[in-house]
Every structure is written in structure tokens, then in C-alpha cells.
């Protein structure tokens, strides 16, 4: 799957991910209204609204992008019905040949991580039958529990040709509270990055490992250091746009081959129509606004990489 | 909810939690057979099997215990249908007046943690209606993202009178890889524990905070230290039984008032009928075996506390 991700980045010329984090507040009123007319103001109605919202954005952007990153919390908050919308979104993205990064940030002790890995990346056995319940291509994983919490995910990736992005340095303001603390003269995130490089060495695609890392766009100096610590790991970079990062800040997350990073924007793309820059599209044409935001983001990053 | 948890611990005399982690391999064949006869060898069939298994164990133990801890991964692995069984299990435990600790280990940046908090502990708004999708009483939370990743959970707890257990020192073999690393002369887990105490100070029930901590039974010396670092935090102790912990190892997780800790056993109780000690019950009477295992576990811990 890492090979497919790289191929698609090269084909689209856009090392970007659209974050499908459909908060109900982002969904235009006319979509909410239609969904509630059909299902009532229920969890099923909310799930239908976010699904219709996603579908329109996917239809308007899939030819420009290699990958999407649905944030499962935005679905899980609507309960079982929300998880149905998550599953439907993943399946639809596969129909459109998009690489799907499930932003689930799971991580537990060994046998429990194995269950998460089966449900999100692999298959579960029920009697004589086998099912792939959520079937994402990559998921994000929290490293706090160490190697035996991560290994079951890596094993399923090896068997299914899928991949991981392990949290190393997150994009939020208080990420430094624990992640930046010095251990033997180096911040914790660097120790985690060294582990990611070690775990990844055993999980190589053609040119990059399928065990990648999450490093927030909001800490460009850290990105520069971590690029060198994990030369063969793809870096998933959240925090572009709404959280503050810009293309020129992100060039050092990439290797000399122009690869090695993929930059996520969620709100900045899916709620583009709410921004001044795209207000001309109007709420009715929210998906066209998203398409334009993708074009602009890809241009920003391509320009920054060309000027590097 | 922390007050209710304490009341129930005092009423039952059992500071224990039954971990409802229904791997399909634990579910007796006759239950699987009946579920598959009704729903086929499908995800719905698996979900029905784990629900029937849970229900029998809850019916056989609810009067002896204060709380249960369903591990969401064991449901999530069966997709949407599995999440339905999770929800049904939580609701049934509430009918039986049990405190429900959702072992979900979620944690993300602020707005995303807020969505998880709404879905698991709070309510979501859909138009003019409000819903409580999963409605656990406590959940477990991963601290790697720091204060702004934890705060949205704490805020929902404050509004809804619910609670958290934050991962501090986990029970798995490689938990030390990051958690034990020394920062300014103290292990990372101790820094996390200090934060838990600080977050919890603002979230007090009558005698204990509703922001608690997870400290594995497998590291008793660590439990002894952390008990003092977080005097007002309840400690959820996984790793009893199958993972190796015993009652006598756990006395220092408790305060002098005999409170402050609640010990979880999953496999050791729900799959008791598979152990030599309870084999006499047979697979047909698996729930009676679980009841006996609860009686024995409570006795072991009560005895250890009395001998302290």
C-alpha cells in the first residue's frame, strides 16, 4: 500500500491528504435538512448528513488527490450509525481508488492491539468465514505502550500489505508536555522516532517503509530533525491550514527525492466554503470550494518544494 | 459517578471490575452455534454470540461486583455489528446498576477528543435533539498528547458527572520502553501521574477525584510509588490473574481507607470455565464458573487488604 500511495502521489503531483472530519457544523444546511427530512433529527439523520457531505467532497476531489484521512472520532460521536457512515465512507473512497488512512489513534496491550488491527486493517474469523470490517489501508497508532502494543498492527500490515502512521510529535499546542521532555539529552519524540525507524526497517515497500510517522505541521524545526532520524519512513503531516502550517514551512519534512511526506488538511478543505477566500462558491457549491482549496493547497506545496 | 463507584465498592466489599473482553475463542461452542444458527457465520452472528455470552456473565455476577470494563477493541473488531453489541452491553449493565468503564484508550487533539468525549461520555446534538450514543460512566484515555488532549474529556465529565482513567503505567511487558524513561531523574510515568493528580484536583467527588489513573498490576513497586503521587486519584489496576498479578501484590495500590483502587480481571473471570480450577463447571455452566471466579478474586483481595 505504501507503493500505491507513492504512485498516486507521483501521478497527481500532490502529496496531500484530505481529512474527512465532518463535524455537523461544517455540513451545509441544505444537506442537513434533506437528511433530517428522511431520517428525522436522529443519529441516523446525522450519519446520513455526514455521508452525503463526504460523498460530494470525494466526488469533487478524488481525481486530484492520492489519499483521504477520515477521523473516526467525528463518526464515532454519532454512535453505531456514525460508524456505519465511517464504513460507507471508507468503502466509497476505495471505489474511487483513493488510499484511505483511518485516523483512529488506537493502541493497547498486545492481544487488544491485535483485535483493533483485525477490525481496521485485517480480517476477523467468524466460524468458517472471514470478514474485513472497516478495511482502511493505513491507520494511525499511539506509541505510549511500546513495541508489544505496536507489533500486532505491524504484523497485520505485513500480511495484508497495509501500513501505519505512528504518533511521534503531534500538532496540538500541549504536545510538548510529554513529547518534548528530554531523555538522555534527546526529546521523547526523538526516541519514539528512532523506534519507528527500527520497526519500519523490517517493513519495507520498494523505497519507503510502510511504518510511517505522524509529525505535526505546526513544529517545522522538529520536522527537519525527524526527517533525518527516520529517512525511510513516510511522514503524515497534520496541522496544515486551519492549525497554522504553510507549504514553505513543510519542505524539510520531504526527502531530496521530493517524497517522504504527505500533508493533511481537514477543515481547510472540507469547510473551505466557510472561509473568506472561497465564500464566492456559496454553501450550495461547497464541494466546488473544496476542489478549489485542494488545487490551491497542492500548488502551495508544489511551489514550496520547487523553491527548496 | 466516582461517588457511586465508591458506594458500590463498599456495598459489595469487592474493589473489583469484570473485564468484558469477549474474544470469540472464549465464547462456548453452544452459544456460538445458537447465534450462527440465527444470523449465519456473519459479523451479526459474532456480535450476537458475544452479546449472549456477556449477558449470561452479567446475570451471574452483577450482584457481587461494582463495575464492569468492556474492552471496545473486542467489539470494534466485528465492525458496526460489534459496536452494536458494545452499546447493548453498556445499556444492559446500566439496567443492572453496574458502573461501566469503557476501555477505549482514546486521546487526540482538542476538537477530536471533544468528539470522542461526546460519543462515549456525553451527548451529541442533532438539530434540536440530543443523544448519548455509547453512554459509558468512565473511559480510559491515553495521555501522549498532553493537557489539551485530555481537557475536553474532563469537561464532559464535569458536566455529566462521569469520570476518566488516564493511562499512566500499563500492564504489558514493553510498557517500560517509553513510560520508564527517566526525565529529570523521574520516570515518564511519574510525570504523567503528577499531571493526573493536577488535572484531578479540579474534578473532585466527595472523597476522590473522578480523574483516575491506570497502573498495571504487573508492576507492584510502581503502584506503591504512584499511590503516593496521586493520593486522591482512583487507580484502575489491570493485569490481575491471567497477566500475573495477585491480591498480595496489590495492597499498596490502595490507600489506608481501604479505597483508592479497583482491580480488573478479564480472561480470569469471563473464561474461567477454561481454567483447571473451574473446569468442573463445564462449558454449559460457564457463567457459574465466572461467578465462582469473582467470589475467589474478591476473597483474595479482601484477604490481602485485611493482612496489610
Coordinates of C-alpha atoms in Angstrom, one line a residue, chain A residues 67-228:
Chain A
X67 CA -5.5 9.8 -0.2
X68 CA -8.1 10.7 2.3
X69 CA -7.9 10.6 6.1
X70 CA -11.3 10.1 7.8
X71 CA -11.0 11.0 11.6
X72 CA -13.0 8.2 13.2
X73 CA -14.0 10.4 16.2
X74 CA -16.2 12.5 14.0
X75 CA -18.2 9.4 13.1
X76 CA -17.9 7.5 16.5
X77 CA -19.6 10.5 18.2
X78 CA -22.8 9.5 16.4
X79 CA -22.7 6.0 17.8
X80 CA -23.3 2.9 15.8
X81 CA -25.0 4.9 13.0
X82 CA -21.9 7.1 12.8
X83 CA -19.6 4.1 12.5
X84 CA -21.9 2.9 9.6
X85 CA -21.2 6.3 7.9
X86 CA -17.4 5.7 8.5
X87 CA -17.5 2.3 6.9
X88 CA -19.5 3.6 4.0
X89 CA -17.1 6.4 3.5
X90 CA -14.1 4.1 3.5
X91 CA -15.8 1.8 1.0
X92 CA -16.7 4.7 -1.3
X93 CA -13.1 6.0 -1.2
X94 CA -11.9 2.6 -2.3
X95 CA -14.4 2.6 -5.2
X96 CA -12.7 5.9 -6.2
X97 CA -9.3 4.2 -5.9
X98 CA -8.2 6.5 -3.0
X99 CA -5.8 5.4 -0.3
X100 CA -7.6 5.5 3.0
X101 CA -5.8 6.5 6.2
X102 CA -8.1 5.8 9.1
X103 CA -7.2 8.3 11.8
X104 CA -8.1 6.1 14.7
X105 CA -5.1 6.6 17.1
X106 CA -5.6 3.2 18.6
X107 CA -3.0 1.4 20.7
X108 CA -3.3 -1.1 23.6
X109 CA -1.6 -4.2 25.0
X110 CA -0.8 -7.0 22.6
X111 CA -3.9 -9.0 22.4
X112 CA -6.1 -5.9 22.3
X113 CA -4.0 -4.2 19.6
X114 CA -4.4 -7.4 17.6
X115 CA -8.2 -7.0 17.8
X116 CA -8.0 -3.4 16.6
X117 CA -5.6 -4.4 13.8
X118 CA -8.0 -7.1 12.7
X119 CA -11.0 -4.8 12.7
X120 CA -9.4 -1.8 11.0
X121 CA -6.7 -3.3 8.7
X122 CA -7.1 -7.0 8.6
X123 CA -9.8 -9.7 8.8
X124 CA -11.7 -11.4 11.6
X125 CA -12.7 -15.0 11.5
X126 CA -16.4 -16.0 12.3
X127 CA -16.7 -19.7 12.1
X128 CA -15.6 -20.7 8.7
X129 CA -16.0 -17.2 7.2
X130 CA -13.6 -14.2 7.2
X131 CA -14.5 -10.5 7.1
X132 CA -12.7 -7.2 6.7
X133 CA -14.9 -5.0 8.9
X134 CA -13.5 -1.4 8.4
X135 CA -10.8 -2.2 5.9
X136 CA -8.7 1.0 5.9
X137 CA -5.3 1.0 4.1
X138 CA -3.4 2.7 6.8
X139 CA -4.2 3.7 10.4
X140 CA -2.7 6.0 13.0
X141 CA -1.4 4.3 16.1
X142 CA -0.4 5.7 19.6
X143 CA 3.1 4.5 20.7
X144 CA 2.7 5.0 24.5
X145 CA 2.5 1.3 25.3
X146 CA 5.7 0.5 23.4
X147 CA 6.8 -2.3 21.0
X148 CA 4.3 -5.0 22.1
X149 CA 1.4 -2.6 21.6
X150 CA 2.6 -1.7 18.1
X151 CA 3.8 -5.1 16.8
X152 CA 0.3 -6.7 16.3
X153 CA -0.5 -3.8 14.0
X154 CA 2.7 -4.2 12.0
X155 CA 2.1 -8.0 11.7
X156 CA -1.3 -7.4 10.1
X157 CA 0.2 -4.8 7.8
X158 CA 2.8 -7.3 6.7
X159 CA 0.2 -9.9 5.9
X160 CA -2.3 -7.5 4.2
X161 CA 0.2 -5.1 2.6
X162 CA -1.2 -2.2 4.6
X163 CA 0.5 0.4 6.8
X164 CA 0.7 2.6 9.9
X165 CA 1.5 6.1 10.9
X166 CA 2.7 6.2 14.5
X167 CA 2.2 9.3 16.6
X168 CA 5.7 10.9 17.1
X169 CA 5.1 14.6 17.5
X170 CA 1.5 15.8 17.4
X171 CA 0.3 19.1 16.1
X172 CA -1.6 20.4 19.2
X173 CA -0.3 23.2 21.4
X174 CA 0.4 21.0 24.5
X175 CA 2.0 18.1 22.6
X176 CA 5.3 19.2 24.2
X177 CA 4.2 18.4 27.7
X178 CA 5.4 14.9 27.5
X179 CA 6.7 14.5 23.9
X180 CA 9.3 17.3 24.3
X181 CA 10.7 16.2 27.6
X182 CA 14.4 15.3 27.4
X183 CA 15.6 11.7 28.0
X184 CA 19.3 11.2 27.8
X185 CA 19.6 14.6 26.1
X186 CA 17.0 14.0 23.4
X187 CA 13.3 14.7 23.5
X188 CA 10.9 11.8 23.9
X189 CA 9.6 12.3 20.3
X190 CA 13.1 11.6 19.0
X191 CA 13.2 8.3 21.0
X192 CA 9.8 7.4 19.6
X193 CA 11.1 8.3 16.1
X194 CA 14.1 6.0 16.5
X195 CA 11.7 3.2 17.4
X196 CA 9.6 4.0 14.3
X197 CA 12.7 3.7 12.1
X198 CA 13.6 0.4 13.8
X199 CA 10.1 -1.0 13.5
X200 CA 9.9 0.2 9.9
X201 CA 13.2 -1.3 8.8
X202 CA 11.6 -4.7 8.9
X203 CA 8.6 -3.5 6.9
X204 CA 9.9 -2.1 3.6
X205 CA 8.0 -1.4 0.4
X206 CA 10.0 -0.6 -2.7
X207 CA 11.6 2.6 -1.5
X208 CA 9.9 3.5 1.8
X209 CA 8.7 1.6 4.8
X210 CA 5.0 1.0 5.4
X211 CA 5.5 2.0 9.0
X212 CA 5.4 5.8 8.9
X213 CA 5.1 8.6 11.5
X214 CA 2.8 11.5 12.4
X215 CA 4.7 14.8 12.8
X216 CA 2.6 18.0 13.1
X217 CA 3.0 20.8 10.6
X218 CA 3.0 23.2 13.5
X219 CA 6.5 22.3 14.5
X220 CA 8.7 22.7 11.4
X221 CA 12.0 22.6 13.2
X222 CA 11.1 19.3 14.7
X223 CA 10.1 18.0 11.2
X224 CA 13.5 18.9 9.9
X225 CA 15.2 16.8 12.7
X226 CA 12.9 13.9 12.5
X227 CA 13.2 13.6 8.7
X228 CA 16.8 12.6 9.3

